[in-house]
Amino acid sequence: VQLQASGGGLVQAGGSLRLSCAVSGLTTSDNVMNWFRQAPGKEREFVAGVVWREGKKRYADFVKDRFTIFRDSAKMTVDLQMNSLKSEDTAVYFCASSSGVISTAAGVVSWGQGTQVTVSS
């Protein structure tokens, strides 16, 4: 699978940003599409995931009610709508595929390149 993330940028605290991940070359190992993020000096952490066929979604506790993951199987994209952004959301965001539902980077099959999100306070 090839994953191409876009949509990062600079936004003020309280603002919104939408990230998009273009998906191509899906295989039988790519059942779930995820977003991860990595802040400077920190481990890469799970943000949200969606089961590609079913559309079932899952979120990290720290983004619930603020972030929404969308998958469009016709356009082959997985978007992450981020609202009420906080300075602690500043990180490089990555889209990633996995064969099952995961909570850590250990389960990732393929990574896309990252896109920087910077939230100014």
PDB file of N, CA and C in Angstrom, residues 40-113:
ATOM      1  N   PRO A  40       8.027  16.213  19.213  1.00  0.00           N
ATOM      2  CA  PRO A  40       9.475  16.189  19.452  1.00  0.00           C
ATOM      3  C   PRO A  40       9.809  15.552  20.800  1.00  0.00           C
ATOM      4  N   GLY A  41      10.710  14.588  20.775  1.00  0.00           N
ATOM      5  CA  GLY A  41      11.162  13.944  22.001  1.00  0.00           C
ATOM      6  C   GLY A  41      10.199  12.937  22.582  1.00  0.00           C
ATOM      7  N   LYS A  42       9.118  12.656  21.857  1.00  0.00           N
ATOM      8  CA  LYS A  42       8.119  11.709  22.369  1.00  0.00           C
ATOM      9  C   LYS A  42       7.958  10.519  21.434  1.00  0.00           C
ATOM     10  N   GLU A  43       7.351   9.478  21.976  1.00  0.00           N
ATOM     11  CA  GLU A  43       7.066   8.291  21.184  1.00  0.00           C
ATOM     12  C   GLU A  43       5.931   8.585  20.193  1.00  0.00           C
ATOM     13  N   ARG A  44       5.941   7.835  19.109  1.00  0.00           N
ATOM     14  CA  ARG A  44       4.831   7.946  18.158  1.00  0.00           C
ATOM     15  C   ARG A  44       3.613   7.327  18.808  1.00  0.00           C
ATOM     16  N   GLU A  45       2.466   8.025  18.740  1.00  0.00           N
ATOM     17  CA  GLU A  45       1.274   7.540  19.449  1.00  0.00           C
ATOM     18  C   GLU A  45       0.066   7.465  18.520  1.00  0.00           C
ATOM     19  N   PHE A  46      -0.784   6.523  18.829  1.00  0.00           N
ATOM     20  CA  PHE A  46      -2.020   6.308  18.083  1.00  0.00           C
ATOM     21  C   PHE A  46      -2.979   7.472  18.317  1.00  0.00           C
ATOM     22  N   VAL A  47      -3.627   7.918  17.242  1.00  0.00           N
ATOM     23  CA  VAL A  47      -4.603   8.995  17.334  1.00  0.00           C
ATOM     24  C   VAL A  47      -6.014   8.485  17.019  1.00  0.00           C
ATOM     25  N   ALA A  48      -6.167   7.846  15.873  1.00  0.00           N
ATOM     26  CA  ALA A  48      -7.479   7.367  15.452  1.00  0.00           C
ATOM     27  C   ALA A  48      -7.310   6.291  14.392  1.00  0.00           C
ATOM     28  N   GLY A  49      -8.320   5.432  14.282  1.00  0.00           N
ATOM     29  CA  GLY A  49      -8.279   4.391  13.267  1.00  0.00           C
ATOM     30  C   GLY A  49      -9.680   4.097  12.754  1.00  0.00           C
ATOM     31  N   VAL A  50      -9.759   3.586  11.528  1.00  0.00           N
ATOM     32  CA  VAL A  50     -11.047   3.220  10.939  1.00  0.00           C
ATOM     33  C   VAL A  50     -10.869   1.926  10.157  1.00  0.00           C
ATOM     34  N   VAL A  51     -11.793   0.988  10.394  1.00  0.00           N
ATOM     35  CA  VAL A  51     -11.773  -0.270   9.649  1.00  0.00           C
ATOM     36  C   VAL A  51     -12.246   0.029   8.225  1.00  0.00           C
ATOM     37  N   TRP A  52     -11.421  -0.296   7.247  1.00  0.00           N
ATOM     38  CA  TRP A  52     -11.682   0.153   5.884  1.00  0.00           C
ATOM     39  C   TRP A  52     -13.027  -0.335   5.362  1.00  0.00           C
ATOM     40  N   ARG A  53     -13.352  -1.608   5.529  1.00  0.00           N
ATOM     41  CA  ARG A  53     -14.605  -2.148   4.968  1.00  0.00           C
ATOM     42  C   ARG A  53     -15.817  -1.732   5.774  1.00  0.00           C
ATOM     43  N   GLU A  54     -15.734  -1.830   7.094  1.00  0.00           N
ATOM     44  CA  GLU A  54     -16.907  -1.623   7.955  1.00  0.00           C
ATOM     45  C   GLU A  54     -17.137  -0.160   8.295  1.00  0.00           C
ATOM     46  N   GLY A  55     -16.058   0.617   8.339  1.00  0.00           N
ATOM     47  CA  GLY A  55     -16.177   2.009   8.741  1.00  0.00           C
ATOM     48  C   GLY A  55     -16.170   2.225  10.240  1.00  0.00           C
ATOM     49  N   LYS A  56     -15.955   1.161  11.018  1.00  0.00           N
ATOM     50  CA  LYS A  56     -15.931   1.298  12.478  1.00  0.00           C
ATOM     51  C   LYS A  56     -14.711   2.122  12.888  1.00  0.00           C
ATOM     52  N   LYS A  57     -14.949   3.078  13.803  1.00  0.00           N
ATOM     53  CA  LYS A  57     -13.908   4.028  14.179  1.00  0.00           C
ATOM     54  C   LYS A  57     -13.473   3.844  15.625  1.00  0.00           C
ATOM     55  N   ARG A  58     -12.260   4.282  15.886  1.00  0.00           N
ATOM     56  CA  ARG A  58     -11.697   4.193  17.216  1.00  0.00           C
ATOM     57  C   ARG A  58     -10.767   5.370  17.426  1.00  0.00           C
ATOM     58  N   TYR A  59     -10.772   5.917  18.668  1.00  0.00           N
ATOM     59  CA  TYR A  59      -9.991   7.114  18.939  1.00  0.00           C
ATOM     60  C   TYR A  59      -9.185   6.957  20.219  1.00  0.00           C
ATOM     61  N   ALA A  60      -8.070   7.655  20.268  1.00  0.00           N
ATOM     62  CA  ALA A  60      -7.342   7.794  21.524  1.00  0.00           C
ATOM     63  C   ALA A  60      -8.153   8.699  22.439  1.00  0.00           C
ATOM     64  N   ASP A  61      -8.053   8.468  23.729  1.00  0.00           N
ATOM     65  CA  ASP A  61      -8.855   9.249  24.685  1.00  0.00           C
ATOM     66  C   ASP A  61      -8.593  10.751  24.577  1.00  0.00           C
ATOM     67  N   PHE A  62      -7.361  11.110  24.275  1.00  0.00           N
ATOM     68  CA  PHE A  62      -7.020  12.529  24.298  1.00  0.00           C
ATOM     69  C   PHE A  62      -7.566  13.314  23.100  1.00  0.00           C
ATOM     70  N   VAL A  63      -8.157  12.627  22.107  1.00  0.00           N
ATOM     71  CA  VAL A  63      -8.736  13.361  20.976  1.00  0.00           C
ATOM     72  C   VAL A  63     -10.237  13.146  20.821  1.00  0.00           C
ATOM     73  N   LYS A  64     -10.810  12.358  21.698  1.00  0.00           N
ATOM     74  CA  LYS A  64     -12.260  12.111  21.608  1.00  0.00           C
ATOM     75  C   LYS A  64     -13.029  13.420  21.693  1.00  0.00           C
ATOM     76  N   ASP A  65     -14.054  13.521  20.839  1.00  0.00           N
ATOM     77  CA  ASP A  65     -14.938  14.689  20.761  1.00  0.00           C
ATOM     78  C   ASP A  65     -14.260  15.899  20.133  1.00  0.00           C
ATOM     79  N   ARG A  66     -13.005  15.768  19.744  1.00  0.00           N
ATOM     80  CA  ARG A  66     -12.326  16.865  19.039  1.00  0.00           C
ATOM     81  C   ARG A  66     -11.938  16.468  17.626  1.00  0.00           C
ATOM     82  N   PHE A  67     -11.496  15.237  17.451  1.00  0.00           N
ATOM     83  CA  PHE A  67     -11.035  14.751  16.158  1.00  0.00           C
ATOM     84  C   PHE A  67     -12.042  13.737  15.619  1.00  0.00           C
ATOM     85  N   THR A  68     -12.181  13.709  14.289  1.00  0.00           N
ATOM     86  CA  THR A  68     -13.032  12.725  13.635  1.00  0.00           C
ATOM     87  C   THR A  68     -12.281  12.152  12.447  1.00  0.00           C
ATOM     88  N   ILE A  69     -12.299  10.830  12.326  1.00  0.00           N
ATOM     89  CA  ILE A  69     -11.652  10.167  11.197  1.00  0.00           C
ATOM     90  C   ILE A  69     -12.733   9.777  10.187  1.00  0.00           C
ATOM     91  N   PHE A  70     -12.449  10.037   8.915  1.00  0.00           N
ATOM     92  CA  PHE A  70     -13.373   9.707   7.838  1.00  0.00           C
ATOM     93  C   PHE A  70     -12.643   8.835   6.822  1.00  0.00           C
ATOM     94  N   ARG A  71     -13.343   7.865   6.269  1.00  0.00           N
ATOM     95  CA  ARG A  71     -12.757   7.138   5.153  1.00  0.00           C
ATOM     96  C   ARG A  71     -13.748   7.192   3.995  1.00  0.00           C
ATOM     97  N   ASP A  72     -13.200   7.448   2.839  1.00  0.00           N
ATOM     98  CA  ASP A  72     -14.008   7.507   1.619  1.00  0.00           C
ATOM     99  C   ASP A  72     -13.470   6.437   0.682  1.00  0.00           C
ATOM    100  N   SER A  73     -14.181   5.322   0.597  1.00  0.00           N
ATOM    101  CA  SER A  73     -13.685   4.202  -0.196  1.00  0.00           C
ATOM    102  C   SER A  73     -13.764   4.481  -1.688  1.00  0.00           C
ATOM    103  N   ALA A  74     -14.606   5.405  -2.098  1.00  0.00           N
ATOM    104  CA  ALA A  74     -14.685   5.767  -3.518  1.00  0.00           C
ATOM    105  C   ALA A  74     -13.488   6.630  -3.912  1.00  0.00           C
ATOM    106  N   LYS A  75     -13.160   7.598  -3.076  1.00  0.00           N
ATOM    107  CA  LYS A  75     -12.015   8.474  -3.350  1.00  0.00           C
ATOM    108  C   LYS A  75     -10.706   7.866  -2.868  1.00  0.00           C
ATOM    109  N   MET A  76     -10.788   6.814  -2.084  1.00  0.00           N
ATOM    110  CA  MET A  76      -9.596   6.169  -1.520  1.00  0.00           C
ATOM    111  C   MET A  76      -8.802   7.155  -0.659  1.00  0.00           C
ATOM    112  N   THR A  77      -9.497   7.763   0.263  1.00  0.00           N
ATOM    113  CA  THR A  77      -8.841   8.687   1.183  1.00  0.00           C
ATOM    114  C   THR A  77      -9.281   8.391   2.624  1.00  0.00           C
ATOM    115  N   VAL A  78      -8.413   8.767   3.539  1.00  0.00           N
ATOM    116  CA  VAL A  78      -8.727   8.713   4.964  1.00  0.00           C
ATOM    117  C   VAL A  78      -8.371  10.081   5.545  1.00  0.00           C
ATOM    118  N   ASP A  79      -9.370  10.806   5.983  1.00  0.00           N
ATOM    119  CA  ASP A  79      -9.161  12.149   6.485  1.00  0.00           C
ATOM    120  C   ASP A  79      -9.246  12.181   8.007  1.00  0.00           C
ATOM    121  N   LEU A  80      -8.572  13.164   8.575  1.00  0.00           N
ATOM    122  CA  LEU A  80      -8.657  13.406  10.010  1.00  0.00           C
ATOM    123  C   LEU A  80      -9.050  14.864  10.214  1.00  0.00           C
ATOM    124  N   GLN A  81     -10.280  15.075  10.639  1.00  0.00           N
ATOM    125  CA  GLN A  81     -10.757  16.424  10.941  1.00  0.00           C
ATOM    126  C   GLN A  81     -10.408  16.728  12.392  1.00  0.00           C
ATOM    127  N   MET A  82      -9.644  17.798  12.587  1.00  0.00           N
ATOM    128  CA  MET A  82      -9.180  18.140  13.933  1.00  0.00           C
ATOM    129  C   MET A  82      -9.757  19.495  14.327  1.00  0.00           C
ATOM    130  N   ASN A  83     -10.557  19.501  15.370  1.00  0.00           N
ATOM    131  CA  ASN A  83     -11.170  20.727  15.876  1.00  0.00           C
ATOM    132  C   ASN A  83     -10.657  21.022  17.278  1.00  0.00           C
ATOM    133  N   SER A  84     -10.884  22.246  17.720  1.00  0.00           N
ATOM    134  CA  SER A  84     -10.485  22.657  19.079  1.00  0.00           C
ATOM    135  C   SER A  84      -9.035  22.281  19.359  1.00  0.00           C
ATOM    136  N   LEU A  85      -8.181  22.620  18.421  1.00  0.00           N
ATOM    137  CA  LEU A  85      -6.778  22.227  18.542  1.00  0.00           C
ATOM    138  C   LEU A  85      -6.096  22.911  19.713  1.00  0.00           C
ATOM    139  N   LYS A  86      -5.189  22.177  20.334  1.00  0.00           N
ATOM    140  CA  LYS A  86      -4.426  22.660  21.475  1.00  0.00           C
ATOM    141  C   LYS A  86      -2.944  22.656  21.120  1.00  0.00           C
ATOM    142  N   SER A  87      -2.170  23.395  21.866  1.00  0.00           N
ATOM    143  CA  SER A  87      -0.733  23.436  21.590  1.00  0.00           C
ATOM    144  C   SER A  87      -0.107  22.051  21.721  1.00  0.00           C
ATOM    145  N   GLU A  88      -0.668  21.243  22.605  1.00  0.00           N
ATOM    146  CA  GLU A  88      -0.115  19.890  22.782  1.00  0.00           C
ATOM    147  C   GLU A  88      -0.444  18.952  21.625  1.00  0.00           C
ATOM    148  N   ASP A  89      -1.254  19.398  20.689  1.00  0.00           N
ATOM    149  CA  ASP A  89      -1.516  18.610  19.484  1.00  0.00           C
ATOM    150  C   ASP A  89      -0.412  18.815  18.436  1.00  0.00           C
ATOM    151  N   THR A  90       0.505  19.723  18.697  1.00  0.00           N
ATOM    152  CA  THR A  90       1.611  19.957  17.779  1.00  0.00           C
ATOM    153  C   THR A  90       2.450  18.692  17.635  1.00  0.00           C
ATOM    154  N   ALA A  91       2.599  18.238  16.409  1.00  0.00           N
ATOM    155  CA  ALA A  91       3.314  16.983  16.150  1.00  0.00           C
ATOM    156  C   ALA A  91       3.391  16.776  14.647  1.00  0.00           C
ATOM    157  N   VAL A  92       4.167  15.793  14.258  1.00  0.00           N
ATOM    158  CA  VAL A  92       4.115  15.289  12.893  1.00  0.00           C
ATOM    159  C   VAL A  92       3.073  14.174  12.880  1.00  0.00           C
ATOM    160  N   TYR A  93       2.143  14.259  11.971  1.00  0.00           N
ATOM    161  CA  TYR A  93       1.059  13.288  11.877  1.00  0.00           C
ATOM    162  C   TYR A  93       1.319  12.341  10.707  1.00  0.00           C
ATOM    163  N   PHE A  94       1.092  11.055  10.965  1.00  0.00           N
ATOM    164  CA  PHE A  94       1.357  10.020   9.981  1.00  0.00           C
ATOM    165  C   PHE A  94       0.099   9.195   9.744  1.00  0.00           C
ATOM    166  N   CYS A  95      -0.162   8.847   8.504  1.00  0.00           N
ATOM    167  CA  CYS A  95      -1.166   7.825   8.263  1.00  0.00           C
ATOM    168  C   CYS A  95      -0.449   6.484   8.153  1.00  0.00           C
ATOM    169  N   ALA A  96      -1.170   5.430   8.523  1.00  0.00           N
ATOM    170  CA  ALA A  96      -0.551   4.109   8.593  1.00  0.00           C
ATOM    171  C   ALA A  96      -1.619   3.045   8.416  1.00  0.00           C
ATOM    172  N   SER A  97      -1.221   1.929   7.860  1.00  0.00           N
ATOM    173  CA  SER A  97      -2.156   0.825   7.696  1.00  0.00           C
ATOM    174  C   SER A  97      -1.792  -0.296   8.669  1.00  0.00           C
ATOM    175  N   SER A  98      -2.791  -1.083   9.016  1.00  0.00           N
ATOM    176  CA  SER A  98      -2.571  -2.242   9.878  1.00  0.00           C
ATOM    177  C   SER A  98      -3.532  -3.340   9.459  1.00  0.00           C
ATOM    178  N   SER A  99      -3.226  -4.553   9.841  1.00  0.00           N
ATOM    179  CA  SER A  99      -4.110  -5.669   9.471  1.00  0.00           C
ATOM    180  C   SER A  99      -5.280  -5.780  10.431  1.00  0.00           C
ATOM    181  N   GLY A 100      -5.110  -5.290  11.639  1.00  0.00           N
ATOM    182  CA  GLY A 100      -6.192  -5.323  12.611  1.00  0.00           C
ATOM    183  C   GLY A 100      -6.253  -4.034  13.391  1.00  0.00           C
ATOM    184  N   VAL A 101      -7.166  -3.991  14.345  1.00  0.00           N
ATOM    185  CA  VAL A 101      -7.302  -2.816  15.218  1.00  0.00           C
ATOM    186  C   VAL A 101      -6.074  -2.743  16.128  1.00  0.00           C
ATOM    187  N   ILE A 102      -5.432  -1.595  16.179  1.00  0.00           N
ATOM    188  CA  ILE A 102      -4.204  -1.454  16.958  1.00  0.00           C
ATOM    189  C   ILE A 102      -4.275  -0.232  17.860  1.00  0.00           C
ATOM    190  N   SER A 103      -3.369  -0.204  18.826  1.00  0.00           N
ATOM    191  CA  SER A 103      -3.266   0.951  19.720  1.00  0.00           C
ATOM    192  C   SER A 103      -1.845   1.493  19.773  1.00  0.00           C
ATOM    193  N   THR A 104      -0.916   0.752  19.198  1.00  0.00           N
ATOM    194  CA  THR A 104       0.475   1.190  19.208  1.00  0.00           C
ATOM    195  C   THR A 104       1.078   1.031  17.823  1.00  0.00           C
ATOM    196  N   ALA A 105       2.229   1.666  17.670  1.00  0.00           N
ATOM    197  CA  ALA A 105       2.907   1.623  16.379  1.00  0.00           C
ATOM    198  C   ALA A 105       3.435   0.232  16.047  1.00  0.00           C
ATOM    199  N   ALA A 106       3.494  -0.639  17.026  1.00  0.00           N
ATOM    200  CA  ALA A 106       4.040  -1.980  16.795  1.00  0.00           C
ATOM    201  C   ALA A 106       3.210  -2.776  15.799  1.00  0.00           C
ATOM    202  N   GLY A 107       1.936  -2.429  15.663  1.00  0.00           N
ATOM    203  CA  GLY A 107       1.063  -3.185  14.779  1.00  0.00           C
ATOM    204  C   GLY A 107       0.963  -2.642  13.368  1.00  0.00           C
ATOM    205  N   VAL A 108       1.698  -1.583  13.078  1.00  0.00           N
ATOM    206  CA  VAL A 108       1.597  -0.950  11.769  1.00  0.00           C
ATOM    207  C   VAL A 108       2.270  -1.784  10.694  1.00  0.00           C
ATOM    208  N   VAL A 109       1.592  -1.909   9.556  1.00  0.00           N
ATOM    209  CA  VAL A 109       2.128  -2.631   8.400  1.00  0.00           C
ATOM    210  C   VAL A 109       2.887  -1.658   7.495  1.00  0.00           C
ATOM    211  N   SER A 110       2.268  -0.517   7.194  1.00  0.00           N
ATOM    212  CA  SER A 110       2.893   0.463   6.299  1.00  0.00           C
ATOM    213  C   SER A 110       2.682   1.866   6.834  1.00  0.00           C
ATOM    214  N   TRP A 111       3.694   2.695   6.645  1.00  0.00           N
ATOM    215  CA  TRP A 111       3.625   4.097   7.052  1.00  0.00           C
ATOM    216  C   TRP A 111       3.608   4.999   5.824  1.00  0.00           C
ATOM    217  N   GLY A 112       2.869   6.095   5.930  1.00  0.00           N
ATOM    218  CA  GLY A 112       3.005   7.163   4.965  1.00  0.00           C
ATOM    219  C   GLY A 112       4.018   8.164   5.498  1.00  0.00           C
ATOM    220  N   GLN A 113       4.347   9.150   4.678  1.00  0.00           N
ATOM    221  CA  GLN A 113       5.249  10.190   5.176  1.00  0.00           C
ATOM    222  C   GLN A 113       4.441  11.106   6.093  1.00  0.00           C
TER     223      GLN A 113
END
